[in-house]
Tab-separated table of C-alpha atoms in Angstrom:
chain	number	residue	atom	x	y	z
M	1	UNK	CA	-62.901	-7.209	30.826
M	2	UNK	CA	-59.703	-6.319	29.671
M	3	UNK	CA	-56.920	-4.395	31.983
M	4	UNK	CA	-53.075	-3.920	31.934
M	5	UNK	CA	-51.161	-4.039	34.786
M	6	UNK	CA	-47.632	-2.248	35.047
M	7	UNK	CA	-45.848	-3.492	38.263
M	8	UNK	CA	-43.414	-0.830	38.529
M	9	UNK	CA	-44.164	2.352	39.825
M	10	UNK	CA	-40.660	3.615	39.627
M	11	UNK	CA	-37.861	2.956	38.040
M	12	UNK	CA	-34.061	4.155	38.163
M	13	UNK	CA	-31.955	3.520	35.549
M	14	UNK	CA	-28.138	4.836	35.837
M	15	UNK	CA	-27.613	6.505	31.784
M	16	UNK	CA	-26.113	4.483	29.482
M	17	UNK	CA	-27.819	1.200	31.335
M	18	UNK	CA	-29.703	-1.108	29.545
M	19	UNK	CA	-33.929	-0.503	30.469
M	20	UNK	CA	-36.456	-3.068	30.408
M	21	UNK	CA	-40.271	-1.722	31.504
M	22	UNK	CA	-42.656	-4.631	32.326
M	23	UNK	CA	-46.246	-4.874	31.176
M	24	UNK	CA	-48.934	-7.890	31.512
M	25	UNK	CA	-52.765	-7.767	29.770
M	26	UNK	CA	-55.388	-9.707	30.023
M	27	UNK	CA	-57.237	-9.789	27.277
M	28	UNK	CA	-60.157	-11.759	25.733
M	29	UNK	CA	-59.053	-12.086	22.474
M	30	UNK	CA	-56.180	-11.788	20.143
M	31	UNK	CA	-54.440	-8.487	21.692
M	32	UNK	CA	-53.439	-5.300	20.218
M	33	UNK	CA	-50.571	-3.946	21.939
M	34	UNK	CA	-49.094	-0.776	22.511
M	35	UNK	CA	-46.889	1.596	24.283
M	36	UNK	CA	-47.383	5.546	24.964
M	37	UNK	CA	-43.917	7.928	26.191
M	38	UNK	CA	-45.385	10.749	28.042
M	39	UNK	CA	-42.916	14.004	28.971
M	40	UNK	CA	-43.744	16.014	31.612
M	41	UNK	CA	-46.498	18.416	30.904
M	42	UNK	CA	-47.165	16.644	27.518
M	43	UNK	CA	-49.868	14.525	25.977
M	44	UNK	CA	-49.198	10.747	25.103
M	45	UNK	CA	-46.593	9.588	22.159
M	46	UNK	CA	-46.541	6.591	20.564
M	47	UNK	CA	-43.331	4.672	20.773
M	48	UNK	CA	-44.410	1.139	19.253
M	49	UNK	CA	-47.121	-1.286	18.401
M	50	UNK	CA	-48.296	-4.957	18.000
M	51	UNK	CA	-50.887	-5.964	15.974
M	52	UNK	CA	-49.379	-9.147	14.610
M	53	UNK	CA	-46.454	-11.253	12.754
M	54	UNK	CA	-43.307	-10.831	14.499
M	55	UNK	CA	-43.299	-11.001	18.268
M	56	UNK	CA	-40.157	-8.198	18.528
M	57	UNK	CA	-41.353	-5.001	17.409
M	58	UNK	CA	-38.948	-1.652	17.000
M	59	UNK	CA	-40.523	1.565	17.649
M	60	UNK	CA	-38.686	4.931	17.657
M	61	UNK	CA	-36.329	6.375	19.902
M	62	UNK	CA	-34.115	3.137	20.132
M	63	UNK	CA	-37.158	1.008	22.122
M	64	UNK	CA	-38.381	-2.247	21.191
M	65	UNK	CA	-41.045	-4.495	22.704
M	66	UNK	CA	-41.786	-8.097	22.646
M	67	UNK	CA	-44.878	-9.851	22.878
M	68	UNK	CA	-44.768	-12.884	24.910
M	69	UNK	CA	-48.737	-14.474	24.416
M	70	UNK	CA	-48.024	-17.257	26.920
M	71	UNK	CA	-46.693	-14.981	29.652
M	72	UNK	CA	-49.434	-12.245	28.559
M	73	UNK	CA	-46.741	-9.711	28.889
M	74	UNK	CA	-44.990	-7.328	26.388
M	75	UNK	CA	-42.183	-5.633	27.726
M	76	UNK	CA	-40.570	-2.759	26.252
M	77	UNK	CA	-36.742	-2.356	26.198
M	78	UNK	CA	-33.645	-0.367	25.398
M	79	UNK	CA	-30.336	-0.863	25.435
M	80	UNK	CA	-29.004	1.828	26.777
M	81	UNK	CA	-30.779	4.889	28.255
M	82	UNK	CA	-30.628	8.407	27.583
M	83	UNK	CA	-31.132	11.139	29.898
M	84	UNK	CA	-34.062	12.156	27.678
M	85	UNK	CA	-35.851	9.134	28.258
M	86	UNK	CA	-36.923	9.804	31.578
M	87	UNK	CA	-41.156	10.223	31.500
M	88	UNK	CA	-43.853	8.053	31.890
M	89	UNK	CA	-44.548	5.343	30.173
M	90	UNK	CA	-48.341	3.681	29.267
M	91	UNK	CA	-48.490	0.319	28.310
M	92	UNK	CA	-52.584	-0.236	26.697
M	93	UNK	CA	-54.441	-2.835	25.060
M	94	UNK	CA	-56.731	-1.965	22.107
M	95	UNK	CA	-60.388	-3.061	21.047
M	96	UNK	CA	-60.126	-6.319	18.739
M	97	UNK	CA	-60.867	-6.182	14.941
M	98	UNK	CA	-64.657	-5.853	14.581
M	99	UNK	CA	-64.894	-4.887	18.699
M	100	UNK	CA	-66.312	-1.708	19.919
M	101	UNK	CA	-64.896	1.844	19.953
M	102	UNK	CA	-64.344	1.597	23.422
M	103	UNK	CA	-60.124	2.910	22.899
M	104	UNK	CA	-57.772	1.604	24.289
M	105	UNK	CA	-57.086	0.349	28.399
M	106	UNK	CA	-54.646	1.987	29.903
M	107	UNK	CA	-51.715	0.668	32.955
M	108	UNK	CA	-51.358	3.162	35.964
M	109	UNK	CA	-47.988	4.106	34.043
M	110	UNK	CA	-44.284	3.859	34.856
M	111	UNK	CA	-42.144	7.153	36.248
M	112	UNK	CA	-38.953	6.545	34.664
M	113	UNK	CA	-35.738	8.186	36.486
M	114	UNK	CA	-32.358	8.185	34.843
M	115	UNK	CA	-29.396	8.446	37.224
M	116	UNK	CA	-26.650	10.574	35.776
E	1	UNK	CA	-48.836	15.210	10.101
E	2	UNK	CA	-51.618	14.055	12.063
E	3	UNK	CA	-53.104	17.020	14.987
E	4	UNK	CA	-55.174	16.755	18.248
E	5	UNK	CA	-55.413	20.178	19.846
E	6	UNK	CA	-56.758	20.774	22.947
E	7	UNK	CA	-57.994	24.613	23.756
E	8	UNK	CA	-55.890	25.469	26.686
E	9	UNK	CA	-52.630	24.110	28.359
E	10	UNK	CA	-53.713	25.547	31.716
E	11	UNK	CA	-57.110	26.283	33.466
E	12	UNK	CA	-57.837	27.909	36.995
E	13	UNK	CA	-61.748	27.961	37.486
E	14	UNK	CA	-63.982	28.325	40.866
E	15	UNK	CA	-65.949	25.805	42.347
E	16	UNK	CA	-69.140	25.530	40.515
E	17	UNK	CA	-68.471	27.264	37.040
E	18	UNK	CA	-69.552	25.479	34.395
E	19	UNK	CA	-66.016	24.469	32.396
E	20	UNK	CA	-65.781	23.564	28.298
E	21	UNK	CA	-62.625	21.866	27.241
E	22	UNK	CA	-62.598	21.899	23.568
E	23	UNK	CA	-60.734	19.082	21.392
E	24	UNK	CA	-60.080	19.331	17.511
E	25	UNK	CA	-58.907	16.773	15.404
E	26	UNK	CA	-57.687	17.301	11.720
E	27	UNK	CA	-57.642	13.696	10.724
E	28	UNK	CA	-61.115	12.998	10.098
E	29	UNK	CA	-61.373	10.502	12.878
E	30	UNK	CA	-65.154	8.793	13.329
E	31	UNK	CA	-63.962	8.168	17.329
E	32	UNK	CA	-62.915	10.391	19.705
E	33	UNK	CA	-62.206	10.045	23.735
E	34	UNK	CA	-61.777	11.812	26.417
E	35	UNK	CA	-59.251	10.594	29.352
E	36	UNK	CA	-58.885	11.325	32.957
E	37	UNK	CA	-55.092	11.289	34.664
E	38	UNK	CA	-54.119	11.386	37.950
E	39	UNK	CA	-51.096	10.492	39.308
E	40	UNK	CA	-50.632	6.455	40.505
E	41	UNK	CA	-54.275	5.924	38.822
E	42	UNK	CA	-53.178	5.836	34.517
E	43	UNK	CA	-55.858	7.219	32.231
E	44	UNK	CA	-59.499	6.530	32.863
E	45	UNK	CA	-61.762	6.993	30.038
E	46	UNK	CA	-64.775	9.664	31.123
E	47	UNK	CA	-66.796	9.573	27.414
E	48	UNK	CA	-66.041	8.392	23.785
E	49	UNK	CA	-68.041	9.368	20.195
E	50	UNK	CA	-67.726	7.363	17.491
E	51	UNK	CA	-69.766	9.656	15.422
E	52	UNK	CA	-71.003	12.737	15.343
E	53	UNK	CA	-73.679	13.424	17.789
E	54	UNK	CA	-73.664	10.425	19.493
E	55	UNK	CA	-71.782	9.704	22.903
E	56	UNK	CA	-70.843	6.697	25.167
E	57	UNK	CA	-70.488	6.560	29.176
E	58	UNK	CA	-66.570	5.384	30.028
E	59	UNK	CA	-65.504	4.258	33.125
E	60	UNK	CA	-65.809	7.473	34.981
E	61	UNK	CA	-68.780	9.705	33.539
E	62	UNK	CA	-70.295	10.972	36.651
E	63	UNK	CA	-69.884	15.195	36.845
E	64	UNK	CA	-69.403	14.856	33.385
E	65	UNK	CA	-71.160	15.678	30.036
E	66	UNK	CA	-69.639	15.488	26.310
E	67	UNK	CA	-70.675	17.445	23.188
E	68	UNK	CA	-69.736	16.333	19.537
E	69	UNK	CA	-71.472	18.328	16.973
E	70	UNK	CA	-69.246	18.459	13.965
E	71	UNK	CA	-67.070	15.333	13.326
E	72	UNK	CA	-63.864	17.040	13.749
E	73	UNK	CA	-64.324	18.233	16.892
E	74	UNK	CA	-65.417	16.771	21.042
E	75	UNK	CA	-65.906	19.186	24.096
E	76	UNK	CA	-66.174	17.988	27.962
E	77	UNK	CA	-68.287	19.527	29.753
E	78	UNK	CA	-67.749	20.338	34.016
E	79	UNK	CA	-71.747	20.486	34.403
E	80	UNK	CA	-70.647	22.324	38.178
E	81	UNK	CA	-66.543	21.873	38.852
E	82	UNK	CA	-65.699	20.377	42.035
E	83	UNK	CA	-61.848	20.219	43.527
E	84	UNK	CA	-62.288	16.808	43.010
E	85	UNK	CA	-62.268	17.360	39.060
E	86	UNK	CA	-58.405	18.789	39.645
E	87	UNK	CA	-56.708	16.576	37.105
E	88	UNK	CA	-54.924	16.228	33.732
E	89	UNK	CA	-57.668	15.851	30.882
E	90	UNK	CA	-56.266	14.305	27.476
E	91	UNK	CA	-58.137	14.037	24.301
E	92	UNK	CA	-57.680	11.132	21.683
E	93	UNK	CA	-58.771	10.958	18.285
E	94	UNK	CA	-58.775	7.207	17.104
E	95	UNK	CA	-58.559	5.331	13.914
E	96	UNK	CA	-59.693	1.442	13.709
E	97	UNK	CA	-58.739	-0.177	10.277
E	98	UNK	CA	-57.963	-3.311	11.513
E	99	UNK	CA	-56.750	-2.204	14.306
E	100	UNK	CA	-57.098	0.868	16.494
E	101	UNK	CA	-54.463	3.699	17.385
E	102	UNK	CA	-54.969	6.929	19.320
E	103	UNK	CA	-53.623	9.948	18.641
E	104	UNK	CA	-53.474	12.171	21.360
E	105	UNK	CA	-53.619	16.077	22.651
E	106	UNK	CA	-51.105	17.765	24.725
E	107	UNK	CA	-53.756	17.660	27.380
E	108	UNK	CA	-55.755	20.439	29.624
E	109	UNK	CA	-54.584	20.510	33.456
E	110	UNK	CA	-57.570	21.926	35.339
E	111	UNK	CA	-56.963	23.248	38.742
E	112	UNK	CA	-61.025	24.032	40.300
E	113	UNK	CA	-60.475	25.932	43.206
């Protein structure tokens, strides 16, 4: 069965710091990768995704990911923070091509807190 | 500019009422889920359709019921609300074409009290 696992809970980040959000799978097949911002009170917004091809992936709002398939991890990262990044982030793994419509696993999520 | 839209924001109901959330997509999506969150425990799926009229148990289906009668659009259904069914409920509409993405509401919090 596939699952995600997030190993931060929390995470402080002083503004202006550089960010990097961990994220590990384990998957039975060739992965599809993603990551989900959520604001408080909000439903889930895509930030970036891996299907394929290139192992660094930009998304919007400055993030990036890479996709690591030895490690089974794909990180996200940003530079340097803004104090309207702090939310939750969801990394999930997504159904192969031809697999079920099952959607996509979720991690427990990461409470991101930016230090002024 | 793709739309998920759940029917309410906010919902207060007793213990025992019967409770519809409604979920319309505009996208023409074949699947659509419903999600469970609670705080330290991520999204758990409760029910998915992949077409119209037909329904699949997720990880967490028990006290819960699903209704998809027009393609466009997927209701949960509280059969009897319990405190335990407190919680954040987020609706995805999903596209596969060689791969999958979900699109997502701006989710229901229930408080049953």
């Amino acid at each position: 069965a596939q699952s995600v696992t997030q190993p931060d809970i929390h995470i402080t980040v002083s503004e202006g710091a550089s960010l990097e959000l961990r994220c590990n799978y384990s998957y039975g097949a060739t992965p599809y990768l993603f990551w989900y911002v959520q604001s408080p009170g909000q439903g889930l917004q895509l930030l970036l995704k891996y299907f394929s091809g290139d192992t660094l992936v930009q998304g919007i709002k400055g993030f990036e990911a890479e996709f690591k398939r030895s490690q089974s991890s794909f990180n996200l990262r940003k530079p340097s923070v803004h104090w309207s990044d702090a939310a939750e982030y969801f990394c999930a793994v997504g159904p192969y091509l031809g697999g079920g419509a099952d959607g996509l696993t979720f991690g427990k999520g990461t409470h991101l807190i930016i230090q002024p | 500019d793709v739309k998920v839209t759940q029917s309410s924001r906010y919902l207060v109901k007793r213990t025992g009422e019967k409770v519809f959330l409604e979920c319309v997509q505009d996208m023409d999506h074949e699947n659509m889920f419903w999600y469970r969150q609670d705080p330290g425990l991520g999204l758990r799926l409760i029910y998915f359709s992949y077409d119209v009229k037909m329904k699949e148990k997720g990880d967490i289906p028990e006290g819960y019921s699903v209704s998809r009668e027009k393609k466009e659009r997927f209701s949960l259904i509280l059969e009897s609300a319990s405190t335990n069914q407190t919680s954040m409920y987020l609706c995805a509409s999903m596209i596969y074409s060689g791969f999958a993405e979900a699109f997502f509401g701006q989710g229901t919090r229930l408080t049953v009290v």
